[in-house]
mmCIF file of C-alpha atoms in Angstrom:
data_model
loop_
_atom_site.group_PDB
_atom_site.id
_atom_site.type_symbol
_atom_site.label_atom_id
_atom_site.label_comp_id
_atom_site.label_asym_id
_atom_site.label_seq_id
_atom_site.Cartn_x
_atom_site.Cartn_y
_atom_site.Cartn_z
ATOM 1 C CA UNK H 1 -87.638 40.409 -107.516
ATOM 2 C CA UNK H 2 -84.508 42.261 -108.706
ATOM 3 C CA UNK H 3 -82.481 43.493 -105.744
ATOM 4 C CA UNK H 4 -81.948 46.839 -107.524
ATOM 5 C CA UNK H 5 -85.724 47.389 -107.637
ATOM 6 C CA UNK H 6 -85.993 46.490 -103.944
ATOM 7 C CA UNK H 7 -83.514 49.234 -103.080
ATOM 8 C CA UNK H 8 -84.894 51.728 -105.604
ATOM 9 C CA UNK H 9 -86.620 53.838 -102.940
ATOM 10 C CA UNK H 10 -84.051 53.123 -100.240
ATOM 11 C CA UNK H 11 -80.729 54.849 -99.602
ATOM 12 C CA UNK H 12 -78.156 53.806 -102.190
ATOM 13 C CA UNK H 13 -75.388 54.005 -99.609
ATOM 14 C CA UNK H 14 -75.854 50.561 -98.114
ATOM 15 C CA UNK H 15 -73.092 48.064 -98.848
ATOM 16 C CA UNK H 16 -75.798 45.568 -99.812
ATOM 17 C CA UNK H 17 -76.807 47.740 -102.774
ATOM 18 C CA UNK H 18 -73.359 47.143 -104.301
ATOM 19 C CA UNK H 19 -74.856 43.929 -105.667
ATOM 20 C CA UNK H 20 -76.888 46.124 -108.038
ATOM 21 C CA UNK H 21 -73.636 47.068 -109.778
ATOM 22 C CA UNK H 22 -72.529 43.460 -110.310
ATOM 23 C CA UNK H 23 -73.959 43.232 -113.805
ATOM 24 C CA UNK H 24 -72.192 40.089 -115.070
ATOM 25 C CA UNK H 25 -74.923 37.476 -114.751
ATOM 26 C CA UNK H 26 -73.432 34.435 -116.516
ATOM 27 C CA UNK H 27 -70.282 32.404 -115.953
ATOM 28 C CA UNK H 28 -69.236 33.026 -119.558
ATOM 29 C CA UNK H 29 -69.270 36.783 -119.030
ATOM 30 C CA UNK H 30 -67.228 36.481 -115.843
ATOM 31 C CA UNK H 31 -64.665 34.192 -117.493
ATOM 32 C CA UNK H 32 -64.419 36.591 -120.449
ATOM 33 C CA UNK H 33 -63.795 39.602 -118.194
ATOM 34 C CA UNK H 34 -61.273 37.685 -116.087
ATOM 35 C CA UNK H 35 -59.422 36.509 -119.224
ATOM 36 C CA UNK H 36 -59.299 39.997 -120.755
ATOM 37 C CA UNK H 37 -58.119 41.579 -117.512
ATOM 38 C CA UNK H 38 -55.541 38.862 -116.892
ATOM 39 C CA UNK H 39 -54.138 38.992 -120.434
ATOM 40 C CA UNK H 40 -54.068 42.780 -120.811
ATOM 41 C CA UNK H 41 -52.869 43.306 -117.236
ATOM 42 C CA UNK H 42 -49.989 40.818 -117.467
ATOM 43 C CA UNK H 43 -48.735 42.211 -120.776
ATOM 44 C CA UNK H 44 -49.146 45.763 -119.499
ATOM 45 C CA UNK H 45 -47.006 45.115 -116.413
ATOM 46 C CA UNK H 46 -44.327 43.278 -118.412
ATOM 47 C CA UNK H 47 -44.092 45.848 -121.226
ATOM 48 C CA UNK H 48 -44.079 48.923 -118.996
ATOM 49 C CA UNK H 49 -41.590 47.364 -116.567
ATOM 50 C CA UNK H 50 -39.331 46.682 -119.542
ATOM 51 C CA UNK H 51 -39.674 50.311 -120.646
ATOM 52 C CA UNK H 52 -38.716 51.568 -117.177
ATOM 53 C CA UNK H 53 -35.702 49.244 -117.129
ATOM 54 C CA UNK H 54 -34.542 50.393 -120.586
ATOM 55 C CA UNK H 55 -34.888 54.067 -119.673
ATOM 56 C CA UNK H 56 -33.195 54.000 -116.263
ATOM 57 C CA UNK H 57 -30.449 51.541 -117.252
ATOM 58 C CA UNK H 58 -29.125 54.050 -119.796
ATOM 59 C CA UNK H 59 -27.653 57.375 -118.569
ATOM 60 C CA UNK H 60 -28.418 58.949 -121.946
ATOM 61 C CA UNK H 61 -32.168 58.342 -121.796
ATOM 62 C CA UNK H 62 -32.895 58.872 -118.114
ATOM 63 C CA UNK H 63 -31.516 62.420 -118.256
ATOM 64 C CA UNK H 64 -33.827 63.554 -121.061
ATOM 65 C CA UNK H 65 -37.140 65.204 -120.052
ATOM 66 C CA UNK H 66 -39.056 63.396 -122.815
ATOM 67 C CA UNK H 67 -38.053 60.016 -121.356
ATOM 68 C CA UNK H 68 -38.994 61.170 -117.851
ATOM 69 C CA UNK H 69 -42.527 61.733 -119.171
ATOM 70 C CA UNK H 70 -42.519 58.288 -120.793
ATOM 71 C CA UNK H 71 -41.310 56.832 -117.464
ATOM 72 C CA UNK H 72 -44.234 58.515 -115.705
ATOM 73 C CA UNK H 73 -46.566 57.068 -118.328
ATOM 74 C CA UNK H 74 -45.127 53.575 -117.818
ATOM 75 C CA UNK H 75 -45.368 53.833 -114.015
ATOM 76 C CA UNK H 76 -48.983 55.062 -114.206
ATOM 77 C CA UNK H 77 -49.905 52.224 -116.561
ATOM 78 C CA UNK H 78 -48.324 49.632 -114.243
ATOM 79 C CA UNK H 79 -50.286 50.974 -111.273
ATOM 80 C CA UNK H 80 -53.452 51.173 -113.377
ATOM 81 C CA UNK H 81 -53.147 47.549 -114.469
ATOM 82 C CA UNK H 82 -52.477 46.241 -110.938
ATOM 83 C CA UNK H 83 -55.177 48.236 -109.129
ATOM 84 C CA UNK H 84 -57.770 47.990 -111.903
ATOM 85 C CA UNK H 85 -57.391 44.234 -112.481
ATOM 86 C CA UNK H 86 -57.427 43.349 -108.775
ATOM 87 C CA UNK H 87 -60.418 45.543 -107.869
ATOM 88 C CA UNK H 88 -62.379 44.950 -111.094
ATOM 89 C CA UNK H 89 -62.044 41.157 -111.079
ATOM 90 C CA UNK H 90 -62.649 40.988 -107.328
ATOM 91 C CA UNK H 91 -65.864 42.982 -107.698
ATOM 92 C CA UNK H 92 -67.364 41.722 -110.983
ATOM 93 C CA UNK H 93 -66.068 38.136 -111.112
ATOM 94 C CA UNK H 94 -65.873 37.087 -107.446
ATOM 95 C CA UNK H 95 -68.702 39.446 -106.349
ATOM 96 C CA UNK H 96 -66.830 40.506 -103.248
ATOM 97 C CA UNK H 97 -68.879 42.888 -101.056
ATOM 98 C CA UNK H 98 -67.247 42.361 -97.671
ATOM 99 C CA UNK H 99 -65.242 45.581 -97.859
ATOM 100 C CA UNK H 100 -66.590 48.886 -96.574
ATOM 101 C CA UNK H 101 -67.712 51.963 -98.474
ATOM 102 C CA UNK H 102 -64.416 53.675 -97.614
ATOM 103 C CA UNK H 103 -62.380 50.724 -98.921
ATOM 104 C CA UNK H 104 -64.332 50.699 -102.180
ATOM 105 C CA UNK H 105 -63.850 54.458 -102.672
ATOM 106 C CA UNK H 106 -60.148 54.028 -101.864
ATOM 107 C CA UNK H 107 -59.831 51.392 -104.606
ATOM 108 C CA UNK H 108 -61.803 53.566 -107.022
ATOM 109 C CA UNK H 109 -59.536 56.495 -106.149
ATOM 110 C CA UNK H 110 -56.484 54.376 -106.934
ATOM 111 C CA UNK H 111 -57.902 53.407 -110.329
ATOM 112 C CA UNK H 112 -58.851 57.020 -111.122
ATOM 113 C CA UNK H 113 -55.448 58.316 -109.992
ATOM 114 C CA UNK H 114 -53.493 55.869 -112.144
ATOM 115 C CA UNK H 115 -55.613 56.305 -115.280
ATOM 116 C CA UNK H 116 -55.686 60.108 -114.839
ATOM 117 C CA UNK H 117 -51.900 60.127 -114.355
ATOM 118 C CA UNK H 118 -51.534 57.989 -117.485
ATOM 119 C CA UNK H 119 -53.543 60.481 -119.563
ATOM 120 C CA UNK H 120 -51.756 63.439 -117.939
ATOM 121 C CA UNK H 121 -48.385 61.844 -118.784
ATOM 122 C CA UNK H 122 -49.582 61.507 -122.370
ATOM 123 C CA UNK H 123 -50.430 65.216 -122.263
ATOM 124 C CA UNK H 124 -46.948 66.131 -121.010
ATOM 125 C CA UNK H 125 -45.433 63.942 -123.734
ATOM 126 C CA UNK H 126 -47.625 65.710 -126.298
ATOM 127 C CA UNK H 127 -46.618 69.145 -124.974
ATOM 128 C CA UNK H 128 -42.962 68.108 -125.000
ATOM 129 C CA UNK H 129 -43.196 67.174 -128.682
ATOM 130 C CA UNK H 130 -45.267 70.286 -129.401
ATOM 131 C CA UNK H 131 -42.513 72.527 -127.980
ATOM 132 C CA UNK H 132 -39.756 70.539 -129.706
ATOM 133 C CA UNK H 133 -41.302 71.062 -133.144
ATOM 134 C CA UNK H 134 -42.802 74.547 -132.718
ATOM 135 C CA UNK H 135 -39.829 76.147 -130.894
ATOM 136 C CA UNK H 136 -36.835 73.875 -131.608
ATOM 137 C CA UNK H 137 -34.176 76.541 -130.919
ATOM 138 C CA UNK H 138 -35.563 77.226 -127.428
ATOM 139 C CA UNK H 139 -36.482 73.644 -126.541
ATOM 140 C CA UNK H 140 -33.498 72.909 -124.276
ATOM 141 C CA UNK H 141 -34.030 76.165 -122.384
ATOM 142 C CA UNK H 142 -37.777 75.653 -121.969
ATOM 143 C CA UNK H 143 -37.796 71.924 -121.210
ATOM 144 C CA UNK H 144 -35.180 71.288 -118.510
ATOM 145 C CA UNK H 145 -34.996 68.270 -116.191
ATOM 146 C CA UNK H 146 -35.952 70.432 -113.216
ATOM 147 C CA UNK H 147 -39.081 71.719 -114.947
ATOM 148 C CA UNK H 148 -39.918 68.200 -116.082
ATOM 149 C CA UNK H 149 -39.748 66.886 -112.493
ATOM 150 C CA UNK H 150 -41.844 69.814 -111.228
ATOM 151 C CA UNK H 151 -44.455 69.168 -113.938
ATOM 152 C CA UNK H 152 -44.577 65.468 -113.009
ATOM 153 C CA UNK H 153 -44.918 66.299 -109.308
ATOM 154 C CA UNK H 154 -47.814 68.683 -109.972
ATOM 155 C CA UNK H 155 -49.395 66.114 -112.291
ATOM 156 C CA UNK H 156 -49.405 63.262 -109.759
ATOM 157 C CA UNK H 157 -50.534 65.433 -106.832
ATOM 158 C CA UNK H 158 -53.382 66.909 -108.899
ATOM 159 C CA UNK H 159 -54.537 63.486 -110.133
ATOM 160 C CA UNK H 160 -54.413 61.975 -106.631
ATOM 161 C CA UNK H 161 -56.308 64.940 -105.153
ATOM 162 C CA UNK H 162 -59.078 64.844 -107.769
ATOM 163 C CA UNK H 163 -59.407 61.058 -107.481
ATOM 164 C CA UNK H 164 -59.628 61.124 -103.668
ATOM 165 C CA UNK H 165 -62.480 63.665 -103.500
ATOM 166 C CA UNK H 166 -65.214 60.961 -103.171
ATOM 167 C CA UNK H 167 -63.312 59.388 -100.280
ATOM 168 C CA UNK H 168 -62.906 62.810 -98.644
ATOM 169 C CA UNK H 169 -66.634 63.495 -98.722
ATOM 170 C CA UNK H 170 -67.785 64.272 -102.270
ATOM 171 C CA UNK H 171 -70.020 61.204 -102.511
ATOM 172 C CA UNK H 172 -73.773 60.716 -102.644
ATOM 173 C CA UNK H 173 -73.848 59.231 -99.124
ATOM 174 C CA UNK H 174 -72.404 62.295 -97.428
ATOM 175 C CA UNK H 175 -74.262 64.800 -99.625
ATOM 176 C CA UNK H 176 -77.513 62.796 -99.867
ATOM 177 C CA UNK H 177 -77.522 63.493 -103.611
ATOM 178 C CA UNK H 178 -78.116 61.531 -106.819
ATOM 179 C CA UNK H 179 -75.846 58.492 -107.073
ATOM 180 C CA UNK H 180 -74.198 57.276 -110.255
ATOM 181 C CA UNK H 181 -75.658 54.207 -111.956
ATOM 182 C CA UNK H 182 -72.199 52.996 -112.926
ATOM 183 C CA UNK H 183 -70.235 53.300 -109.659
ATOM 184 C CA UNK H 184 -71.450 52.667 -106.099
ATOM 185 C CA UNK H 185 -71.491 55.672 -103.736
ATOM 186 C CA UNK H 186 -70.258 58.059 -106.464
ATOM 187 C CA UNK H 187 -72.055 61.380 -106.807
ATOM 188 C CA UNK H 188 -73.316 62.185 -110.306
ATOM 189 C CA UNK H 189 -71.892 65.706 -110.123
ATOM 190 C CA UNK H 190 -68.454 64.319 -109.268
ATOM 191 C CA UNK H 191 -68.681 61.855 -112.158
ATOM 192 C CA UNK H 192 -69.592 64.653 -114.597
ATOM 193 C CA UNK H 193 -66.683 66.759 -113.264
ATOM 194 C CA UNK H 194 -64.236 63.863 -113.668
ATOM 195 C CA UNK H 195 -65.479 63.214 -117.215
ATOM 196 C CA UNK H 196 -64.963 66.907 -118.037
ATOM 197 C CA UNK H 197 -61.430 66.693 -116.602
ATOM 198 C CA UNK H 198 -60.595 63.662 -118.752
ATOM 199 C CA UNK H 199 -62.122 65.240 -121.871
ATOM 200 C CA UNK H 200 -60.063 68.401 -121.344
ATOM 201 C CA UNK H 201 -56.922 66.246 -121.104
ATOM 202 C CA UNK H 202 -57.874 64.377 -124.294
ATOM 203 C CA UNK H 203 -58.685 67.658 -126.049
ATOM 204 C CA UNK H 204 -55.272 69.138 -125.263
ATOM 205 C CA UNK H 205 -53.522 65.911 -126.301
ATOM 206 C CA UNK H 206 -55.366 65.835 -129.633
ATOM 207 C CA UNK H 207 -54.684 69.546 -130.242
ATOM 208 C CA UNK H 208 -50.953 69.212 -129.488
ATOM 209 C CA UNK H 209 -50.515 66.138 -131.686
ATOM 210 C CA UNK H 210 -52.639 67.632 -134.481
ATOM 211 C CA UNK H 211 -50.291 70.637 -134.493
ATOM 212 C CA UNK H 212 -47.244 68.341 -134.569
ATOM 213 C CA UNK H 213 -48.785 66.392 -137.472
ATOM 214 C CA UNK H 214 -49.488 69.617 -139.344
ATOM 215 C CA UNK H 215 -45.902 70.832 -138.886
ATOM 216 C CA UNK H 216 -44.525 67.450 -139.959
ATOM 217 C CA UNK H 217 -46.732 67.528 -143.072
ATOM 218 C CA UNK H 218 -45.557 71.065 -143.846
ATOM 219 C CA UNK H 219 -41.926 70.029 -143.527
ATOM 220 C CA UNK H 220 -42.387 66.937 -145.705
ATOM 221 C CA UNK H 221 -44.166 68.957 -148.410
ATOM 222 C CA UNK H 222 -41.357 71.561 -148.356
ATOM 223 C CA UNK H 223 -38.676 68.879 -148.729
ATOM 224 C CA UNK H 224 -40.467 67.238 -151.666
ATOM 225 C CA UNK H 225 -41.119 70.559 -153.406
ATOM 226 C CA UNK H 226 -37.514 71.760 -153.255
ATOM 227 C CA UNK H 227 -35.990 68.342 -154.031
ATOM 228 C CA UNK H 228 -33.467 68.544 -151.195
ATOM 229 C CA UNK H 229 -30.313 66.503 -151.723
ATOM 230 C CA UNK H 230 -29.558 63.359 -149.773
ATOM 231 C CA UNK H 231 -28.161 64.139 -146.353
ATOM 232 C CA UNK H 232 -29.323 65.510 -143.068
ATOM 233 C CA UNK H 233 -32.433 67.107 -144.553
ATOM 234 C CA UNK H 234 -33.629 63.836 -146.070
ATOM 235 C CA UNK H 235 -32.976 62.126 -142.751
ATOM 236 C CA UNK H 236 -35.104 64.776 -141.052
ATOM 237 C CA UNK H 237 -37.834 64.177 -143.631
ATOM 238 C CA UNK H 238 -37.863 60.446 -142.890
ATOM 239 C CA UNK H 239 -38.027 61.232 -139.167
ATOM 240 C CA UNK H 240 -40.998 63.554 -139.737
ATOM 241 C CA UNK H 241 -42.844 60.897 -141.732
ATOM 242 C CA UNK H 242 -42.168 58.301 -139.019
ATOM 243 C CA UNK H 243 -43.291 60.781 -136.370
ATOM 244 C CA UNK H 244 -46.504 61.429 -138.292
ATOM 245 C CA UNK H 245 -47.248 57.703 -138.530
ATOM 246 C CA UNK H 246 -46.584 57.277 -134.810
ATOM 247 C CA UNK H 247 -48.867 60.160 -133.881
ATOM 248 C CA UNK H 248 -51.688 58.839 -136.087
ATOM 249 C CA UNK H 249 -51.406 55.549 -134.192
ATOM 250 C CA UNK H 250 -51.395 57.441 -130.869
ATOM 251 C CA UNK H 251 -54.569 59.392 -131.629
ATOM 252 C CA UNK H 252 -56.381 56.399 -133.142
ATOM 253 C CA UNK H 253 -55.701 54.128 -130.158
ATOM 254 C CA UNK H 254 -56.481 56.899 -127.671
ATOM 255 C CA UNK H 255 -59.850 57.748 -129.204
ATOM 256 C CA UNK H 256 -60.887 54.113 -129.785
ATOM 257 C CA UNK H 257 -60.043 53.054 -126.217
ATOM 258 C CA UNK H 258 -61.517 55.986 -124.298
ATOM 259 C CA UNK H 259 -64.528 57.044 -126.389
ATOM 260 C CA UNK H 260 -66.892 54.135 -125.477
ATOM 261 C CA UNK H 261 -66.318 54.562 -121.723
ATOM 262 C CA UNK H 262 -66.707 58.344 -121.790
ATOM 263 C CA UNK H 263 -69.837 58.199 -123.972
ATOM 264 C CA UNK H 264 -71.522 55.745 -121.587
ATOM 265 C CA UNK H 265 -70.490 57.815 -118.560
ATOM 266 C CA UNK H 266 -71.996 60.948 -120.108
ATOM 267 C CA UNK H 267 -75.149 59.058 -121.094
ATOM 268 C CA UNK H 268 -75.523 57.716 -117.526
ATOM 269 C CA UNK H 269 -75.530 61.275 -116.142
ATOM 270 C CA UNK H 270 -78.566 62.312 -118.206
ATOM 271 C CA UNK H 271 -80.513 59.032 -118.551
ATOM 272 C CA UNK H 272 -81.134 55.712 -116.831
ATOM 273 C CA UNK H 273 -79.030 52.807 -118.011
ATOM 274 C CA UNK H 274 -80.380 49.367 -118.794
ATOM 275 C CA UNK H 275 -78.610 46.266 -117.479
ATOM 276 C CA UNK H 276 -77.410 45.563 -121.010
ATOM 277 C CA UNK H 277 -75.689 48.967 -121.261
ATOM 278 C CA UNK H 278 -74.072 48.499 -117.866
ATOM 279 C CA UNK H 279 -72.678 45.150 -119.052
ATOM 280 C CA UNK H 280 -71.377 46.902 -122.162
ATOM 281 C CA UNK H 281 -69.716 49.485 -119.902
ATOM 282 C CA UNK H 282 -68.024 46.732 -117.873
ATOM 283 C CA UNK H 283 -66.478 45.252 -121.028
ATOM 284 C CA UNK H 284 -65.619 48.694 -122.464
ATOM 285 C CA UNK H 285 -63.730 49.489 -119.249
ATOM 286 C CA UNK H 286 -61.140 46.893 -120.226
ATOM 287 C CA UNK H 287 -60.332 49.050 -123.282
ATOM 288 C CA UNK H 288 -58.676 51.559 -120.921
ATOM 289 C CA UNK H 289 -56.457 48.691 -119.785
ATOM 290 C CA UNK H 290 -55.786 47.836 -123.430
ATOM 291 C CA UNK H 291 -54.670 51.442 -123.968
ATOM 292 C CA UNK H 292 -52.193 51.082 -121.087
ATOM 293 C CA UNK H 293 -50.897 47.892 -122.713
ATOM 294 C CA UNK H 294 -50.440 49.508 -126.129
ATOM 295 C CA UNK H 295 -48.824 52.731 -124.805
ATOM 296 C CA UNK H 296 -45.293 51.302 -124.368
ATOM 297 C CA UNK H 297 -45.339 49.854 -127.893
ATOM 298 C CA UNK H 298 -46.309 53.196 -129.435
ATOM 299 C CA UNK H 299 -44.382 55.611 -127.230
ATOM 300 C CA UNK H 300 -41.311 53.706 -126.154
ATOM 301 C CA UNK H 301 -40.454 50.794 -128.417
ATOM 302 C CA UNK H 302 -40.837 52.945 -131.553
ATOM 303 C CA UNK H 303 -38.126 55.189 -130.117
ATOM 304 C CA UNK H 304 -34.814 54.605 -131.851
ATOM 305 C CA UNK H 305 -32.804 54.871 -128.614
ATOM 306 C CA UNK H 306 -34.997 52.504 -126.612
ATOM 307 C CA UNK H 307 -35.245 50.044 -129.497
ATOM 308 C CA UNK H 308 -31.452 49.865 -129.772
ATOM 309 C CA UNK H 309 -31.235 49.402 -125.981
ATOM 310 C CA UNK H 310 -33.772 46.585 -126.224
ATOM 311 C CA UNK H 311 -31.712 44.869 -128.930
ATOM 312 C CA UNK H 312 -28.599 45.162 -126.756
ATOM 313 C CA UNK H 313 -30.440 43.607 -123.799
ATOM 314 C CA UNK H 314 -31.626 40.665 -125.912
ATOM 315 C CA UNK H 315 -28.202 40.138 -127.509
ATOM 316 C CA UNK H 316 -26.567 40.220 -124.052
ATOM 317 C CA UNK H 317 -29.125 37.708 -122.785
ATOM 318 C CA UNK H 318 -28.431 35.409 -125.758
ATOM 319 C CA UNK H 319 -24.681 35.605 -125.151
ATOM 320 C CA UNK H 320 -25.122 34.732 -121.472
ATOM 321 C CA UNK H 321 -27.414 31.858 -122.375
ATOM 322 C CA UNK H 322 -24.936 30.572 -124.955
ATOM 323 C CA UNK H 323 -22.038 30.935 -122.507
ATOM 324 C CA UNK H 324 -23.879 28.977 -119.822
ATOM 325 C CA UNK H 325 -24.564 26.174 -122.298
ATOM 326 C CA UNK H 326 -20.902 26.055 -123.377
ATOM 327 C CA UNK H 327 -19.448 26.282 -119.839
ATOM 328 C CA UNK H 328 -17.564 23.246 -118.364
ATOM 329 C CA UNK H 329 -20.295 22.749 -115.784
ATOM 330 C CA UNK H 330 -22.853 22.581 -118.548
ATOM 331 C CA UNK H 331 -20.723 20.047 -120.473
ATOM 332 C CA UNK H 332 -20.156 17.865 -117.384
ATOM 333 C CA UNK H 333 -23.852 17.943 -116.597
ATOM 334 C CA UNK H 334 -24.610 16.943 -120.158
ATOM 335 C CA UNK H 335 -22.060 14.075 -120.011
ATOM 336 C CA UNK H 336 -23.346 12.752 -116.674
ATOM 337 C CA UNK H 337 -26.873 12.755 -118.006
ATOM 338 C CA UNK H 338 -25.662 10.775 -121.049
ATOM 339 C CA UNK H 339 -23.919 8.218 -118.807
ATOM 340 C CA UNK H 340 -27.017 7.810 -116.654
ATOM 341 C CA UNK H 341 -29.050 7.266 -119.810
#
């Protein structure tokens, strides 16, 4: 008999019932999840670490509020990839149940904090670009480094507080309430509240970027209508078109990666999930990791300043590599190896 049916009329707070949430039944499914998590997680850590290095190695970029928000995004994505991959693979692939309820909720809180901080950093980036295009003359007065740091501090504290609520007592064990079918020990009301929080973040991000797209389209149409001469205005037009393309990519990736997970979470609140749908949810969860992997490519490496810094880093690395090959030690090593041969 299915262990989930055995515990159907028993408290869902026993550690043994965590086996009900281990929905990957075949070795192929486990290998697939482990491969996806390993690939996305490794690239995510490498790309976002590179972004942090490029930003903080240049005095010009690390002083700008917009790059502080991108740094927060990169840090959140690094934490998300590390915590998510370790806990997700440990639970679904290795079926580890030796940890306590508190340890599981701590891991879940870490995952929720990092992903929430990632989305909140995207929101601050969207608001930064919204202000820069809607009130360009007041941008430097409104968006100072001090305000940027305060906003980031509030962001991380709020995300950590919301994510730690199940550990602090808002769980179905303490409240003796309906448990989620997707996460052990998680109260359905908390899950619905967290989904609402994420959807509000996504709604504000989409609204801010839609406004930026509309203003960029307006500016491009004005430039084409008045046939502005070559110069600064045409450069601004090209920048607006590039910005529009970037933002379309941002919104497309954001919606594609987060929609499946949020839809299944909402569905689980109002209806019972089959084992097939819970397997689908496990695979869809890796899309959030994919979003963290794609973020640095869209937000950072499409930036002209960071791209030029990246080229300088690679050219410096090539020069050092070439110099080491042409050094006397390298030549003597090469000669001795020839003699030995």
